[in-house]
């Protein structure tokens, strides 16, 4: 990965990383959609995740992340979960 990783979160079989520029990447088992790719496919390598906020803030950067066994949460720079 060519991005500087500033935070890592992991679930039962997936990983989420936050980079210094506010980008978010995930990989691992996607059986329950926990990778945030809008699919339920597994990913062997990190894939970028876009903000899914519906209020026109798709350009906002993530500033924090956490994971559970089958889910993830990302905090956007506008302080919305």
Short mmCIF file of N, CA and C in Angstrom, two decimals:
data_model
loop_
_atom_site.label_atom_id
_atom_site.label_comp_id
_atom_site.label_asym_id
_atom_site.label_seq_id
_atom_site.Cartn_x
_atom_site.Cartn_y
_atom_site.Cartn_z
N UNK A 1 0.86 -1.17 0.00
CA UNK A 1 0.00 0.00 0.00
C UNK A 1 0.90 1.23 0.00
N UNK A 2 0.65 2.14 -0.91
CA UNK A 2 1.51 3.31 -1.04
C UNK A 2 1.04 4.50 -0.21
N UNK A 3 -0.03 4.34 0.54
CA UNK A 3 -0.56 5.41 1.39
C UNK A 3 -0.05 5.24 2.81
N UNK A 4 0.15 6.34 3.53
CA UNK A 4 0.57 6.28 4.93
C UNK A 4 -0.65 5.93 5.78
N UNK A 5 -0.61 4.79 6.43
CA UNK A 5 -1.71 4.31 7.27
C UNK A 5 -1.61 4.96 8.65
N UNK A 6 -2.73 5.52 9.13
CA UNK A 6 -2.75 6.16 10.44
C UNK A 6 -3.63 5.42 11.44
N UNK A 7 -4.51 4.54 10.96
CA UNK A 7 -5.36 3.78 11.86
C UNK A 7 -5.77 2.47 11.19
N UNK A 8 -5.86 1.42 12.01
CA UNK A 8 -6.26 0.10 11.54
C UNK A 8 -7.38 -0.42 12.44
N UNK A 9 -8.40 -1.00 11.84
CA UNK A 9 -9.48 -1.65 12.59
C UNK A 9 -9.74 -3.00 11.93
N UNK A 10 -10.09 -3.99 12.74
CA UNK A 10 -10.30 -5.33 12.19
C UNK A 10 -11.53 -5.97 12.79
N UNK A 11 -12.24 -6.69 11.93
CA UNK A 11 -13.38 -7.48 12.36
C UNK A 11 -12.98 -8.94 12.43
N UNK A 12 -13.96 -9.83 12.37
CA UNK A 12 -13.67 -11.25 12.46
C UNK A 12 -12.79 -11.73 11.32
N UNK A 13 -13.06 -11.26 10.11
CA UNK A 13 -12.27 -11.71 8.95
C UNK A 13 -12.12 -10.61 7.90
N UNK A 14 -12.07 -9.37 8.35
CA UNK A 14 -11.86 -8.25 7.44
C UNK A 14 -11.05 -7.16 8.13
N UNK A 15 -10.42 -6.31 7.32
CA UNK A 15 -9.57 -5.24 7.85
C UNK A 15 -9.95 -3.93 7.18
N UNK A 16 -9.86 -2.87 7.96
CA UNK A 16 -10.16 -1.52 7.51
C UNK A 16 -8.97 -0.64 7.87
N UNK A 17 -8.50 0.19 6.95
CA UNK A 17 -7.41 1.12 7.27
C UNK A 17 -7.80 2.54 6.85
N UNK A 18 -7.35 3.48 7.66
CA UNK A 18 -7.52 4.90 7.39
C UNK A 18 -6.15 5.47 7.07
N UNK A 19 -6.05 6.25 6.01
CA UNK A 19 -4.76 6.81 5.60
C UNK A 19 -4.66 8.28 6.00
N UNK A 20 -3.46 8.81 5.94
CA UNK A 20 -3.19 10.19 6.37
C UNK A 20 -4.00 11.21 5.58
N UNK A 21 -4.35 10.90 4.35
CA UNK A 21 -5.13 11.86 3.55
C UNK A 21 -6.64 11.70 3.73
N UNK A 22 -7.07 10.86 4.69
CA UNK A 22 -8.49 10.68 4.98
C UNK A 22 -9.17 9.64 4.13
N UNK A 23 -8.40 8.87 3.37
CA UNK A 23 -8.98 7.81 2.55
C UNK A 23 -9.19 6.55 3.38
N UNK A 24 -10.11 5.73 2.95
CA UNK A 24 -10.46 4.51 3.65
C UNK A 24 -10.35 3.34 2.70
N UNK A 25 -9.76 2.23 3.18
CA UNK A 25 -9.59 1.02 2.38
C UNK A 25 -10.02 -0.18 3.22
N UNK A 26 -10.56 -1.21 2.55
CA UNK A 26 -10.93 -2.44 3.26
C UNK A 26 -10.58 -3.65 2.42
N UNK A 27 -10.44 -4.79 3.09
CA UNK A 27 -10.24 -6.07 2.40
C UNK A 27 -10.52 -7.19 3.38
N UNK A 28 -10.69 -8.39 2.83
CA UNK A 28 -11.00 -9.57 3.64
C UNK A 28 -12.31 -10.19 3.19
N UNK A 29 -12.99 -10.85 4.13
CA UNK A 29 -14.26 -11.50 3.82
C UNK A 29 -15.37 -10.45 3.73
N UNK A 30 -16.15 -10.52 2.67
CA UNK A 30 -17.22 -9.55 2.45
C UNK A 30 -18.61 -10.17 2.48
N UNK A 31 -18.74 -11.35 3.05
CA UNK A 31 -19.98 -12.12 3.03
C UNK A 31 -21.21 -11.32 3.45
N UNK A 32 -21.08 -10.42 4.40
CA UNK A 32 -22.22 -9.66 4.91
C UNK A 32 -22.19 -8.20 4.48
N UNK A 33 -21.38 -7.88 3.46
CA UNK A 33 -21.29 -6.51 2.98
C UNK A 33 -20.42 -5.61 3.83
N UNK A 34 -19.67 -6.18 4.77
CA UNK A 34 -18.90 -5.38 5.71
C UNK A 34 -17.70 -4.65 5.10
N UNK A 35 -17.39 -4.91 3.84
CA UNK A 35 -16.26 -4.22 3.21
C UNK A 35 -16.65 -2.85 2.66
N UNK A 36 -17.94 -2.57 2.59
CA UNK A 36 -18.39 -1.27 2.12
C UNK A 36 -18.29 -1.07 0.62
N UNK A 37 -18.26 -2.17 -0.13
CA UNK A 37 -18.12 -2.08 -1.59
C UNK A 37 -19.45 -2.20 -2.33
N UNK A 38 -20.54 -2.29 -1.62
CA UNK A 38 -21.88 -2.50 -2.18
C UNK A 38 -22.03 -3.89 -2.77
N UNK A 39 -21.09 -4.77 -2.46
CA UNK A 39 -21.16 -6.17 -2.90
C UNK A 39 -20.89 -7.05 -1.68
N UNK A 40 -21.04 -8.33 -1.84
CA UNK A 40 -20.73 -9.27 -0.78
C UNK A 40 -19.57 -10.17 -1.18
N UNK A 41 -18.69 -9.65 -2.03
CA UNK A 41 -17.52 -10.40 -2.49
C UNK A 41 -16.36 -10.24 -1.52
N UNK A 42 -15.52 -11.26 -1.45
CA UNK A 42 -14.28 -11.16 -0.69
C UNK A 42 -13.27 -10.36 -1.51
N UNK A 43 -12.38 -9.66 -0.83
CA UNK A 43 -11.33 -8.89 -1.49
C UNK A 43 -9.99 -9.30 -0.89
N UNK A 44 -9.06 -9.72 -1.73
CA UNK A 44 -7.74 -10.14 -1.26
C UNK A 44 -6.80 -8.96 -1.02
N UNK A 45 -7.07 -7.84 -1.68
CA UNK A 45 -6.21 -6.66 -1.59
C UNK A 45 -7.05 -5.45 -1.20
N UNK A 46 -6.45 -4.42 -0.61
CA UNK A 46 -7.20 -3.23 -0.21
C UNK A 46 -7.95 -2.57 -1.37
N UNK A 47 -9.21 -2.25 -1.13
CA UNK A 47 -10.02 -1.52 -2.10
C UNK A 47 -10.49 -0.22 -1.46
N UNK A 48 -10.54 0.88 -2.22
CA UNK A 48 -10.98 2.16 -1.65
C UNK A 48 -12.48 2.15 -1.35
N UNK A 49 -12.85 2.82 -0.28
CA UNK A 49 -14.24 2.92 0.14
C UNK A 49 -14.65 4.38 0.09
N UNK A 50 -15.76 4.67 -0.58
CA UNK A 50 -16.27 6.04 -0.68
C UNK A 50 -17.27 6.30 0.43
N UNK A 51 -17.43 7.55 0.79
CA UNK A 51 -18.43 7.94 1.77
C UNK A 51 -19.81 7.60 1.22
N UNK A 52 -20.67 7.07 2.07
CA UNK A 52 -22.03 6.75 1.62
C UNK A 52 -23.04 7.75 2.18
N UNK A 53 -22.56 8.85 2.72
CA UNK A 53 -23.45 9.87 3.26
C UNK A 53 -24.30 10.45 2.13
N UNK A 54 -25.59 10.51 2.35
CA UNK A 54 -26.51 10.96 1.30
C UNK A 54 -26.74 12.46 1.29
N UNK A 55 -26.10 13.22 2.16
CA UNK A 55 -26.37 14.66 2.23
C UNK A 55 -25.29 15.49 1.55
N UNK A 56 -24.79 15.00 0.42
CA UNK A 56 -23.85 15.75 -0.42
C UNK A 56 -22.50 16.03 0.23
N UNK A 57 -22.01 15.13 1.05
CA UNK A 57 -20.69 15.32 1.64
C UNK A 57 -19.74 14.21 1.20
N UNK A 58 -19.96 13.69 0.01
CA UNK A 58 -19.16 12.57 -0.45
C UNK A 58 -17.69 12.92 -0.59
N UNK A 59 -17.34 14.21 -0.59
CA UNK A 59 -15.95 14.61 -0.69
C UNK A 59 -15.28 14.72 0.68
N UNK A 60 -16.04 14.55 1.77
CA UNK A 60 -15.48 14.67 3.11
C UNK A 60 -14.52 13.52 3.39
N UNK A 61 -13.49 13.80 4.15
CA UNK A 61 -12.50 12.79 4.51
C UNK A 61 -12.89 12.11 5.82
N UNK A 62 -12.49 10.87 5.96
CA UNK A 62 -12.66 10.15 7.21
C UNK A 62 -11.59 10.60 8.20
N UNK A 63 -11.95 10.68 9.49
CA UNK A 63 -10.98 11.04 10.52
C UNK A 63 -10.87 9.97 11.61
N UNK A 64 -11.74 8.97 11.58
CA UNK A 64 -11.69 7.90 12.56
C UNK A 64 -12.42 6.67 12.06
N UNK A 65 -12.00 5.49 12.54
CA UNK A 65 -12.63 4.23 12.15
C UNK A 65 -12.69 3.28 13.33
N UNK A 66 -13.63 2.36 13.28
CA UNK A 66 -13.70 1.25 14.22
C UNK A 66 -14.43 0.11 13.53
N UNK A 67 -14.24 -1.10 14.02
CA UNK A 67 -14.87 -2.28 13.43
C UNK A 67 -15.42 -3.19 14.51
N UNK A 68 -16.48 -3.92 14.14
CA UNK A 68 -16.98 -5.01 14.94
C UNK A 68 -16.78 -6.28 14.14
N UNK A 69 -17.32 -7.38 14.61
CA UNK A 69 -17.13 -8.66 13.93
C UNK A 69 -17.56 -8.60 12.47
N UNK A 70 -18.72 -7.97 12.20
CA UNK A 70 -19.26 -7.95 10.84
C UNK A 70 -19.67 -6.56 10.37
N UNK A 71 -19.11 -5.53 10.96
CA UNK A 71 -19.48 -4.16 10.56
C UNK A 71 -18.31 -3.20 10.78
N UNK A 72 -18.43 -2.02 10.20
CA UNK A 72 -17.44 -0.95 10.38
C UNK A 72 -18.18 0.36 10.59
N UNK A 73 -17.51 1.29 11.25
CA UNK A 73 -18.01 2.66 11.36
C UNK A 73 -16.88 3.59 10.99
N UNK A 74 -17.20 4.63 10.24
CA UNK A 74 -16.22 5.65 9.88
C UNK A 74 -16.74 7.01 10.27
N UNK A 75 -15.91 7.82 10.94
CA UNK A 75 -16.28 9.17 11.32
C UNK A 75 -15.75 10.13 10.27
N UNK A 76 -16.65 10.89 9.67
CA UNK A 76 -16.25 11.86 8.65
C UNK A 76 -15.74 13.14 9.30
N UNK A 77 -14.93 13.89 8.58
CA UNK A 77 -14.37 15.13 9.07
C UNK A 77 -15.41 16.17 9.44
N UNK A 78 -16.64 15.97 8.99
CA UNK A 78 -17.72 16.88 9.35
C UNK A 78 -18.39 16.42 10.63
N UNK A 79 -17.77 15.46 11.30
CA UNK A 79 -18.21 14.93 12.60
C UNK A 79 -19.56 14.22 12.52
N UNK A 80 -19.77 13.44 11.45
CA UNK A 80 -20.96 12.60 11.32
C UNK A 80 -20.52 11.15 11.25
N UNK A 81 -21.28 10.28 11.90
CA UNK A 81 -20.99 8.84 11.84
C UNK A 81 -21.81 8.23 10.73
#
